[in-house]
Amino acid sequence: MGIFSFFYFATVIVLCAILVVAFRNPVYSVISLLVLFFHVAGLFVSLHAEFLAAVQIIVYAGAILVLYLFVVMLLNVKRDDSYQRQVWIGVGLGVAALGEVIYLIAKANMEPAALLNRVSQVTSGTPEGNTEMVGRLLYTKYLFPFEVASLILLVAMIGAILLAKKALPEARDE
């Protein structure tokens, strides 16, 4: 069952990635990217990485994708056919990358049963879940870098507010 779910998620992810580039309407590209992000989260769940799946949905599908959509609608991007001239270069590079992947898979010569045994050996030794391990490491070993990152984000947020407030008095003088 696990191999079928992997191939389902992988197929939809690849198709949505192609649609993100292929659609001429930017809003359709963003919607396709949303479907891609949800399927990447589903792939994380099937790999028992629930924390990464939640972060994928909250950060990428929730925040960044909404930002993309608002920017696309705010800029009112028109259709641009200039990238259509480069389609054969992209197809050639895609075929070359596919050939490399097929070569690496054939060179590895690994059976799926051996691969599943390796995965089960790695996952059977962890008594706690993925979220507990991330939380334990984040608040013990990586506490200082975590706090530094939060301070950098706080300074950036204050800077953005100050830059936005500079434009407000000009609008009030009218």
XYZ file of N, CA, C and O in Angstrom:
696
model
N 0.826 -1.202 0.000
C 0.000 0.000 0.000
C 0.868 1.263 0.000
O 0.521 2.249 -0.630
N 2.001 1.215 0.701
C 2.864 2.380 0.797
C 3.467 2.772 -0.534
O 3.617 3.955 -0.845
N 3.808 1.788 -1.345
C 4.425 2.077 -2.635
C 3.414 2.709 -3.594
O 3.762 3.596 -4.377
N 2.145 2.307 -3.478
C 1.108 2.889 -4.332
C 0.836 4.342 -3.947
O 0.659 5.192 -4.819
N 0.802 4.615 -2.640
C 0.587 6.000 -2.220
C 1.764 6.880 -2.628
O 1.580 8.037 -3.019
N 2.982 6.333 -2.551
C 4.145 7.110 -2.990
C 4.040 7.453 -4.477
O 4.261 8.596 -4.873
N 3.705 6.462 -5.293
C 3.609 6.727 -6.723
C 2.459 7.673 -7.046
O 2.563 8.473 -7.979
N 1.361 7.600 -6.292
C 0.266 8.556 -6.493
C 0.748 9.970 -6.202
O 0.580 10.884 -7.023
N 1.351 10.175 -5.012
C 1.814 11.511 -4.642
C 2.896 12.003 -5.597
O 2.882 13.167 -6.014
N 3.831 11.129 -5.970
C 4.906 11.542 -6.863
C 4.378 11.930 -8.240
O 4.811 12.933 -8.821
N 3.414 11.171 -8.752
C 2.848 11.478 -10.064
C 2.110 12.809 -10.051
O 2.292 13.639 -10.947
N 1.303 13.028 -9.025
C 0.552 14.291 -8.950
C 1.505 15.467 -8.750
O 1.307 16.545 -9.331
N 2.569 15.275 -7.958
C 3.536 16.353 -7.734
C 4.228 16.725 -9.040
O 4.361 17.907 -9.367
N 4.646 15.733 -9.798
C 5.323 16.020 -11.071
C 4.361 16.680 -12.057
O 4.724 17.665 -12.730
N 3.133 16.189 -12.142
C 2.163 16.785 -13.066
C 1.828 18.228 -12.673
O 1.722 19.104 -13.538
N 1.667 18.471 -11.387
C 1.373 19.843 -10.943
C 2.559 20.769 -11.175
O 2.373 21.941 -11.502
N 3.780 20.257 -11.011
C 4.960 21.084 -11.281
C 5.019 21.456 -12.759
O 5.373 22.588 -13.103
N 4.658 20.520 -13.620
C 4.618 20.823 -15.052
C 3.528 21.855 -15.347
O 3.729 22.789 -16.133
N 2.385 21.719 -14.690
C 1.288 22.668 -14.910
C 1.624 24.064 -14.404
O 1.157 25.054 -14.975
N 2.410 24.164 -13.326
C 2.800 25.480 -12.825
C 3.553 26.247 -13.901
O 3.347 27.447 -14.095
N 4.391 25.568 -14.628
C 5.170 26.218 -15.672
C 4.375 26.353 -16.974
O 4.550 27.310 -17.723
N 3.488 25.395 -17.238
C 2.813 25.355 -18.536
C 1.631 26.305 -18.637
O 1.329 26.782 -19.734
N 0.930 26.580 -17.544
C -0.239 27.461 -17.630
C 0.184 28.874 -18.007
O 1.179 29.395 -17.513
N -0.607 29.481 -18.869
C -0.327 30.864 -19.255
C -0.965 31.854 -18.292
O -0.506 32.974 -18.162
N -2.022 31.454 -17.636
C -2.684 32.308 -16.660
C -1.979 32.132 -15.310
O -1.909 31.022 -14.786
N -1.445 33.205 -14.711
C -0.706 33.076 -13.457
C -1.563 32.580 -12.291
O -1.050 31.910 -11.397
N -2.847 32.881 -12.300
C -3.712 32.410 -11.213
C -3.852 30.893 -11.273
O -3.808 30.212 -10.241
N -3.969 30.343 -12.462
C -4.027 28.885 -12.600
C -2.713 28.237 -12.157
O -2.707 27.153 -11.578
N -1.606 28.908 -12.422
C -0.314 28.391 -11.971
C -0.240 28.351 -10.447
O 0.275 27.396 -9.862
N -0.760 29.382 -9.808
C -0.739 29.420 -8.344
C -1.662 28.335 -7.768
O -1.303 27.681 -6.772
N -2.800 28.111 -8.378
C -3.702 27.050 -7.914
C -3.046 25.679 -8.084
O -3.141 24.806 -7.211
N -2.351 25.497 -9.188
C -1.630 24.246 -9.398
C -0.523 24.076 -8.370
O -0.266 22.961 -7.890
N 0.124 25.166 -8.001
C 1.152 25.117 -6.964
C 0.549 24.758 -5.607
O 1.168 24.045 -4.809
N -0.675 25.208 -5.348
C -1.364 24.842 -4.111
C -1.602 23.333 -4.054
O -1.347 22.697 -3.022
N -2.079 22.753 -5.138
C -2.295 21.309 -5.177
C -0.971 20.571 -4.975
O -0.902 19.579 -4.253
N 0.084 21.097 -5.580
C 1.414 20.499 -5.410
C 1.839 20.511 -3.952
O 2.329 19.509 -3.432
N 1.660 21.639 -3.268
C 2.066 21.735 -1.862
C 1.290 20.755 -0.984
O 1.849 20.151 -0.071
N -0.009 20.597 -1.243
C -0.782 19.654 -0.444
C -0.341 18.216 -0.689
O -0.323 17.399 0.228
N 0.035 17.894 -1.912
C 0.494 16.532 -2.178
C 1.887 16.285 -1.613
O 2.209 15.161 -1.223
N 2.723 17.315 -1.555
C 4.015 17.159 -0.877
C 3.783 16.899 0.611
O 4.459 16.062 1.217
N 2.810 17.581 1.193
C 2.470 17.319 2.597
C 1.948 15.897 2.771
O 2.285 15.221 3.755
N 1.145 15.417 1.841
C 0.683 14.030 1.899
C 1.825 13.046 1.789
O 1.832 12.002 2.447
N 2.819 13.374 0.977
C 4.004 12.526 0.864
C 4.763 12.500 2.188
O 5.249 11.450 2.612
N 4.855 13.646 2.857
C 5.502 13.682 4.165
C 4.744 12.834 5.180
O 5.357 12.157 6.004
N 3.420 12.876 5.140
C 2.625 12.058 6.069
C 2.860 10.580 5.803
O 2.991 9.784 6.733
N 2.944 10.203 4.537
C 3.187 8.789 4.227
C 4.586 8.349 4.642
O 4.830 7.166 4.833
N 5.507 9.292 4.811
C 6.851 8.979 5.297
C 6.963 9.121 6.812
O 8.073 9.108 7.353
N 5.839 9.312 7.498
C 5.763 9.462 8.950
C 6.508 10.701 9.435
O 7.129 10.683 10.491
N 6.450 11.757 8.662
C 7.035 13.039 9.053
C 5.903 14.047 9.182
O 5.759 14.955 8.378
N 5.084 13.854 10.213
C 3.889 14.674 10.377
C 4.214 16.139 10.629
O 3.495 17.031 10.204
N 5.308 16.384 11.345
C 5.699 17.767 11.629
C 6.027 18.507 10.333
O 5.603 19.642 10.133
N 6.780 17.862 9.441
C 7.097 18.491 8.166
C 5.844 18.713 7.318
O 5.746 19.716 6.605
N 4.906 17.794 7.408
C 3.653 17.965 6.664
C 2.883 19.182 7.183
O 2.354 19.973 6.393
N 2.839 19.324 8.501
C 2.144 20.483 9.072
C 2.842 21.780 8.706
O 2.183 22.775 8.347
N 4.168 21.787 8.751
C 4.913 22.988 8.363
C 4.710 23.287 6.885
O 4.559 24.448 6.485
N 4.675 22.250 6.070
C 4.447 22.416 4.630
C 3.107 23.097 4.376
O 3.014 24.014 3.564
N 2.081 22.659 5.060
C 0.758 23.236 4.835
C 0.667 24.642 5.422
O 0.162 25.565 4.770
N 1.167 24.828 6.639
C 1.038 26.138 7.284
C 1.892 27.188 6.590
O 1.417 28.277 6.259
N 3.168 26.868 6.361
C 4.084 27.873 5.834
C 3.906 28.057 4.332
O 3.674 29.164 3.854
N 3.993 26.974 3.586
C 3.978 27.124 2.128
C 2.566 27.303 1.583
O 2.288 28.273 0.891
N 1.673 26.369 1.873
C 0.326 26.471 1.326
C -0.446 27.599 1.987
O -1.296 28.230 1.360
N -0.162 27.870 3.247
C -0.908 28.895 3.957
C -0.405 30.295 3.736
O -1.157 31.192 3.366
N 0.884 30.516 3.941
C 1.408 31.877 3.941
C 2.018 32.273 2.597
O 1.614 33.266 1.993
N 2.969 31.508 2.129
C 3.708 31.911 0.937
C 2.822 31.873 -0.303
O 2.881 32.772 -1.143
N 1.972 30.874 -0.408
C 1.116 30.782 -1.588
C 0.083 31.905 -1.619
O -0.215 32.439 -2.691
N -0.439 32.281 -0.467
C -1.372 33.411 -0.417
C -0.653 34.690 -0.823
O -1.194 35.526 -1.547
N 0.608 34.810 -0.398
C 1.403 35.966 -0.808
C 1.599 35.978 -2.320
O 1.452 37.018 -2.968
N 1.913 34.835 -2.911
C 2.038 34.749 -4.368
C 0.737 35.171 -5.050
O 0.756 35.927 -6.026
N -0.362 34.662 -4.549
C -1.651 34.963 -5.177
C -1.983 36.451 -5.091
O -2.437 37.053 -6.064
N -1.726 37.064 -3.943
C -1.994 38.489 -3.812
C -1.079 39.316 -4.699
O -1.505 40.307 -5.286
N 0.179 38.922 -4.817
C 1.096 39.660 -5.688
C 0.675 39.532 -7.140
O 0.684 40.508 -7.887
N 0.276 38.331 -7.548
C -0.179 38.140 -8.928
C -1.411 38.982 -9.199
O -1.514 39.644 -10.237
N -2.341 39.015 -8.274
C -3.564 39.801 -8.493
C -3.297 41.301 -8.360
O -3.928 42.096 -9.052
N -2.356 41.676 -7.491
C -2.050 43.089 -7.324
C -1.330 43.646 -8.546
O -1.621 44.751 -8.992
N -0.418 42.879 -9.104
C 0.322 43.347 -10.269
C -0.493 43.269 -11.548
O -0.136 43.899 -12.536
N -1.556 42.467 -11.542
C -2.410 42.296 -12.707
C -1.569 41.919 -13.924
O -1.552 42.612 -14.943
N -0.848 40.823 -13.773
C 0.072 40.369 -14.809
C -0.716 39.944 -16.043
O -1.661 39.180 -15.967
N -0.286 40.446 -17.173
C -0.909 40.066 -18.432
C -0.236 38.808 -18.970
O 0.831 38.415 -18.530
N -0.867 38.182 -19.949
C -0.275 37.009 -20.575
C 1.008 37.398 -21.294
O 1.060 38.425 -21.965
N 2.015 36.544 -21.144
C 3.277 36.803 -21.807
C 3.669 35.560 -22.585
O 3.853 34.497 -22.010
N 3.776 35.694 -23.878
C 4.119 34.556 -24.727
C 5.608 34.497 -25.026
O 6.035 33.690 -25.850
N 6.409 35.331 -24.396
C 7.831 35.375 -24.728
C 8.564 34.108 -24.286
O 9.574 33.754 -24.869
N 8.075 33.437 -23.262
C 8.772 32.233 -22.810
C 8.502 31.040 -23.721
O 9.186 30.033 -23.632
N 7.538 31.135 -24.616
C 7.200 30.016 -25.487
C 8.305 29.711 -26.488
O 8.375 28.623 -27.032
N 9.203 30.660 -26.728
C 10.294 30.418 -27.663
C 11.341 29.471 -27.071
O 12.112 28.874 -27.794
N 11.369 29.337 -25.757
C 12.384 28.528 -25.098
C 11.876 27.139 -24.734
O 12.524 26.430 -23.984
N 10.752 26.748 -25.257
C 10.143 25.492 -24.851
C 11.012 24.298 -25.242
O 11.101 23.329 -24.488
N 11.681 24.362 -26.390
C 12.481 23.207 -26.819
C 13.745 23.064 -25.985
O 14.222 21.946 -25.763
N 14.278 24.156 -25.493
C 15.424 24.070 -24.574
C 14.981 23.402 -23.274
O 15.672 22.530 -22.741
N 13.812 23.777 -22.784
C 13.283 23.164 -21.563
C 12.982 21.693 -21.741
O 13.256 20.882 -20.858
N 12.413 21.335 -22.890
C 12.120 19.921 -23.156
C 13.420 19.125 -23.229
O 13.526 18.022 -22.679
N 14.421 19.671 -23.871
C 15.713 18.980 -23.961
C 16.358 18.780 -22.595
O 16.870 17.696 -22.280
N 16.322 19.806 -21.777
C 16.871 19.680 -20.423
C 16.067 18.698 -19.588
O 16.628 17.944 -18.781
N 14.751 18.680 -19.759
C 13.912 17.734 -19.023
C 14.193 16.300 -19.420
O 14.265 15.407 -18.577
N 14.376 16.065 -20.719
C 14.699 14.713 -21.191
C 16.068 14.290 -20.676
O 16.271 13.134 -20.275
N 17.021 15.216 -20.656
C 18.349 14.894 -20.130
C 18.280 14.543 -18.646
O 18.921 13.578 -18.193
N 17.497 15.306 -17.884
C 17.354 15.012 -16.456
C 16.657 13.678 -16.237
O 17.042 12.899 -15.346
N 15.639 13.379 -17.042
C 14.957 12.091 -16.938
C 15.903 10.941 -17.271
O 15.893 9.899 -16.611
N 16.736 11.128 -18.282
C 17.728 10.114 -18.624
C 18.718 9.874 -17.490
O 19.097 8.729 -17.211
N 19.121 10.941 -16.808
C 20.021 10.787 -15.669
C 19.362 10.018 -14.536
O 19.985 9.168 -13.893
N 18.103 10.314 -14.265
C 17.387 9.598 -13.204
C 17.253 8.125 -13.545
O 17.475 7.245 -12.696
N 16.894 7.830 -14.782
C 16.771 6.423 -15.190
C 18.116 5.725 -15.105
O 18.212 4.584 -14.638
N 19.181 6.401 -15.502
C 20.516 5.809 -15.410
C 20.894 5.519 -13.963
O 21.436 4.461 -13.648
N 20.614 6.459 -13.061
C 20.962 6.255 -11.650
C 20.156 5.120 -11.031
O 20.669 4.345 -10.227
N 18.886 5.006 -11.400
C 18.066 3.914 -10.871
C 18.580 2.574 -11.391
O 18.685 1.595 -10.648
N 18.926 2.527 -12.677
C 19.442 1.279 -13.245
C 20.806 0.936 -12.667
O 21.127 -0.237 -12.428
N 21.624 1.932 -12.386
C 22.962 1.704 -11.845
C 22.896 1.256 -10.389
O 23.743 0.485 -9.947
N 21.893 1.720 -9.658
C 21.774 1.345 -8.246
C 21.459 -0.131 -8.099
O 21.908 -0.776 -7.159
N 20.652 -0.674 -9.013
C 20.311 -2.094 -9.029
C 19.803 -2.551 -7.659
O 20.261 -3.553 -7.116
N 18.893 -1.797 -7.088
C 18.378 -2.117 -5.766
C 16.927 -2.561 -5.874
O 16.127 -1.916 -6.530
N 16.617 -3.641 -5.228
C 15.255 -4.159 -5.226
C 14.420 -3.373 -4.220
O 14.926 -2.932 -3.196
N 13.115 -3.226 -4.486
C 12.264 -2.497 -3.541
C 12.199 -3.157 -2.167
O 12.093 -2.480 -1.156
N 12.282 -4.480 -2.096
C 12.228 -5.158 -0.795
C 13.441 -4.796 0.057
O 13.317 -4.562 1.264
N 14.618 -4.706 -0.550
C 15.817 -4.323 0.198
C 15.722 -2.885 0.679
O 16.153 -2.555 1.786
N 15.147 -2.037 -0.151
C 14.977 -0.646 0.239
C 14.003 -0.518 1.404
O 14.243 0.238 2.346
N 12.900 -1.283 1.376
C 11.939 -1.245 2.482
C 12.548 -1.795 3.758
O 12.243 -1.314 4.855
N 13.414 -2.786 3.678
C 14.093 -3.301 4.872
C 14.981 -2.241 5.492
O 15.039 -2.102 6.712
N 15.685 -1.486 4.664
C 16.523 -0.407 5.190
C 15.687 0.649 5.896
O 16.045 1.141 6.951
N 14.564 1.010 5.289
C 13.699 2.023 5.892
C 13.131 1.523 7.220
O 13.091 2.252 8.209
N 12.705 0.274 7.288
C 12.140 -0.248 8.525
C 13.198 -0.362 9.608
O 12.903 -0.185 10.786
N 14.450 -0.634 9.259
C 15.519 -0.697 10.252
C 15.796 0.678 10.831
O 16.052 0.826 12.017
N 15.737 1.696 9.992
C 16.015 3.049 10.465
C 14.881 3.556 11.342
O 15.110 4.161 12.387
N 13.624 3.300 10.956
C 12.497 3.863 11.698
C 12.149 3.066 12.947
O 11.501 3.587 13.841
N 12.566 1.808 13.046
C 12.182 1.015 14.210
C 12.979 1.389 15.452
O 12.563 1.111 16.561
N 14.117 2.057 15.306
C 14.950 2.371 16.460
C 14.569 3.658 17.169
O 15.166 4.006 18.168
N 13.591 4.410 16.686
C 13.230 5.680 17.312
C 11.999 5.501 18.192
O 10.909 5.262 17.700
N 12.149 5.627 19.524
C 11.002 5.447 20.399
C 10.055 6.644 20.425
O 8.897 6.513 20.733
N 10.549 7.844 20.120
C 9.688 9.016 20.163
C 9.371 9.478 18.749
O 10.047 9.106 17.795
N 8.365 10.309 18.643
C 7.926 10.753 17.331
C 8.811 11.847 16.766
O 9.711 12.379 17.427
N 8.511 12.198 15.542
C 9.286 13.194 14.826
C 9.146 14.575 15.466
O 10.122 15.301 15.605
N 7.953 14.930 15.865
C 7.717 16.239 16.464
C 8.442 16.387 17.787
O 9.013 17.443 18.086
N 8.459 15.319 18.590
C 9.161 15.366 19.866
C 10.658 15.545 19.667
O 11.304 16.298 20.400
N 11.217 14.866 18.661
C 12.651 15.004 18.403
C 12.995 16.413 17.942
O 13.988 16.997 18.390
N 12.173 16.981 17.065
C 12.431 18.332 16.586
C 12.320 19.330 17.733
O 13.165 20.218 17.898
N 11.292 19.193 18.551
C 11.131 20.092 19.695
C 12.251 19.975 20.704
O 12.758 20.980 21.216
N 12.677 18.758 20.986
C 13.761 18.553 21.939
C 15.061 19.174 21.427
O 15.776 19.843 22.159
N 15.368 18.969 20.154
C 16.588 19.551 19.589
C 16.490 21.070 19.478
O 17.466 21.776 19.708
N 15.311 21.566 19.129
C 15.141 23.002 18.934
C 15.320 23.771 20.235
O 15.897 24.863 20.242
N 14.865 23.206 21.331
C 14.936 23.931 22.606
C 16.083 23.484 23.493
O 16.173 23.903 24.646
N 16.977 22.638 23.004
C 18.177 22.277 23.761
C 19.422 22.639 22.965
O 20.077 23.631 23.243
N 19.735 21.856 21.963
C 20.974 22.038 21.211
C 20.951 23.285 20.333
O 21.961 23.982 20.207
N 19.813 23.583 19.719
C 19.714 24.698 18.783
C 18.940 25.872 19.344
O 18.336 26.638 18.593
N 18.960 26.063 20.666
C 18.210 27.162 21.275
C 18.780 28.519 20.884
O 18.029 29.430 20.518
N 20.100 28.670 20.929
C 20.708 29.960 20.599
C 20.460 30.361 19.141
O 20.021 31.491 18.890
N 20.702 29.482 18.148
C 20.372 29.891 16.765
C 18.887 30.180 16.561
O 18.525 31.072 15.790
N 18.025 29.460 17.286
C 16.591 29.709 17.188
C 16.257 31.100 17.702
O 15.471 31.840 17.093
N 16.845 31.500 18.818
C 16.598 32.830 19.375
C 17.193 33.919 18.493
O 16.601 34.981 18.336
N 18.357 33.666 17.916
C 18.960 34.656 17.013
C 18.076 34.859 15.786
O 17.848 35.992 15.338
N 17.547 33.764 15.236
C 16.650 33.881 14.081
C 15.387 34.657 14.446
O 14.898 35.470 13.647
N 14.870 34.425 15.650
C 13.663 35.158 16.058
C 13.960 36.643 16.235
O 13.128 37.486 15.888
N 15.134 36.990 16.740
C 15.494 38.404 16.874
C 15.687 39.067 15.511
O 15.292 40.220 15.312
N 16.289 38.339 14.565
C 16.458 38.888 13.221
C 15.093 39.144 12.575
O 14.865 40.185 11.946
N 14.165 38.214 12.751
C 12.818 38.415 12.209
C 12.103 39.578 12.899
O 11.367 40.334 12.263
N 12.332 39.757 14.204
C 11.731 40.873 14.930
C 12.269 42.203 14.415
O 11.505 43.148 14.194
N 13.574 42.276 14.186
C 14.166 43.508 13.660
C 13.632 43.797 12.254
O 13.329 44.948 11.920
N 13.506 42.759 11.425
C 12.963 42.962 10.078
C 11.526 43.438 10.130
O 11.121 44.303 9.345
N 10.748 42.904 11.065
C 9.350 43.321 11.189
C 9.258 44.777 11.656
O 8.462 45.554 11.120
N 10.083 45.160 12.608
C 10.072 46.549 13.075
C 10.519 47.484 11.962
O 9.945 48.565 11.768
N 11.534 47.082 11.192
C 11.984 47.891 10.062
C 10.904 48.067 9.020
O 10.724 49.160 8.462
N 10.157 47.012 8.732
C 9.070 47.107 7.756
C 7.971 48.039 8.254
O 7.406 48.823 7.477
N 7.684 47.973 9.538
C 6.658 48.871 10.097
C 7.115 50.317 10.025
O 6.340 51.213 9.666
N 8.375 50.574 10.349
C 8.875 51.949 10.292
C 8.890 52.480 8.861
O 8.562 53.650 8.630
N 9.264 51.641 7.914
C 9.243 52.082 6.516
C 7.820 52.345 6.034
O 7.584 53.278 5.259
N 6.877 51.557 6.496
C 5.480 51.768 6.105
C 4.920 53.019 6.756
O 4.112 53.726 6.158
N 5.351 53.326 7.985
C 4.833 54.507 8.682
C 5.378 55.802 8.086
O 4.757 56.834 8.219
N 6.539 55.741 7.434
C 7.081 56.952 6.812
C 6.159 57.464 5.713
O 6.067 58.658 5.494
N 5.480 56.595 5.021
C 4.600 57.000 3.918
C 3.248 57.500 4.438
O 2.554 58.198 3.717
N 2.877 57.182 5.657
C 1.566 57.587 6.166
C 1.401 59.081 6.368
O 0.356 59.628 6.015
N 2.358 59.830 6.937
C 2.122 61.273 7.119
C 1.908 62.016 5.808
O 1.183 62.989 5.764
N 2.513 61.574 4.700
C 2.289 62.237 3.420
C 0.845 62.103 2.979
O 0.259 63.001 2.417
N 0.232 60.970 3.263
C -1.155 60.742 2.866
C -2.107 61.526 3.747
O -3.182 61.937 3.315
N -1.711 61.804 5.006
C -2.598 62.530 5.924
C -2.613 64.034 5.626
O -3.533 64.732 6.004
N -1.566 64.559 4.960
C -1.500 65.993 4.699
C -2.511 66.440 3.649
O -2.807 67.609 3.535
N -3.065 65.533 2.902
C -4.016 65.893 1.835
C -5.238 66.448 2.386
O -5.997 66.773 2.900
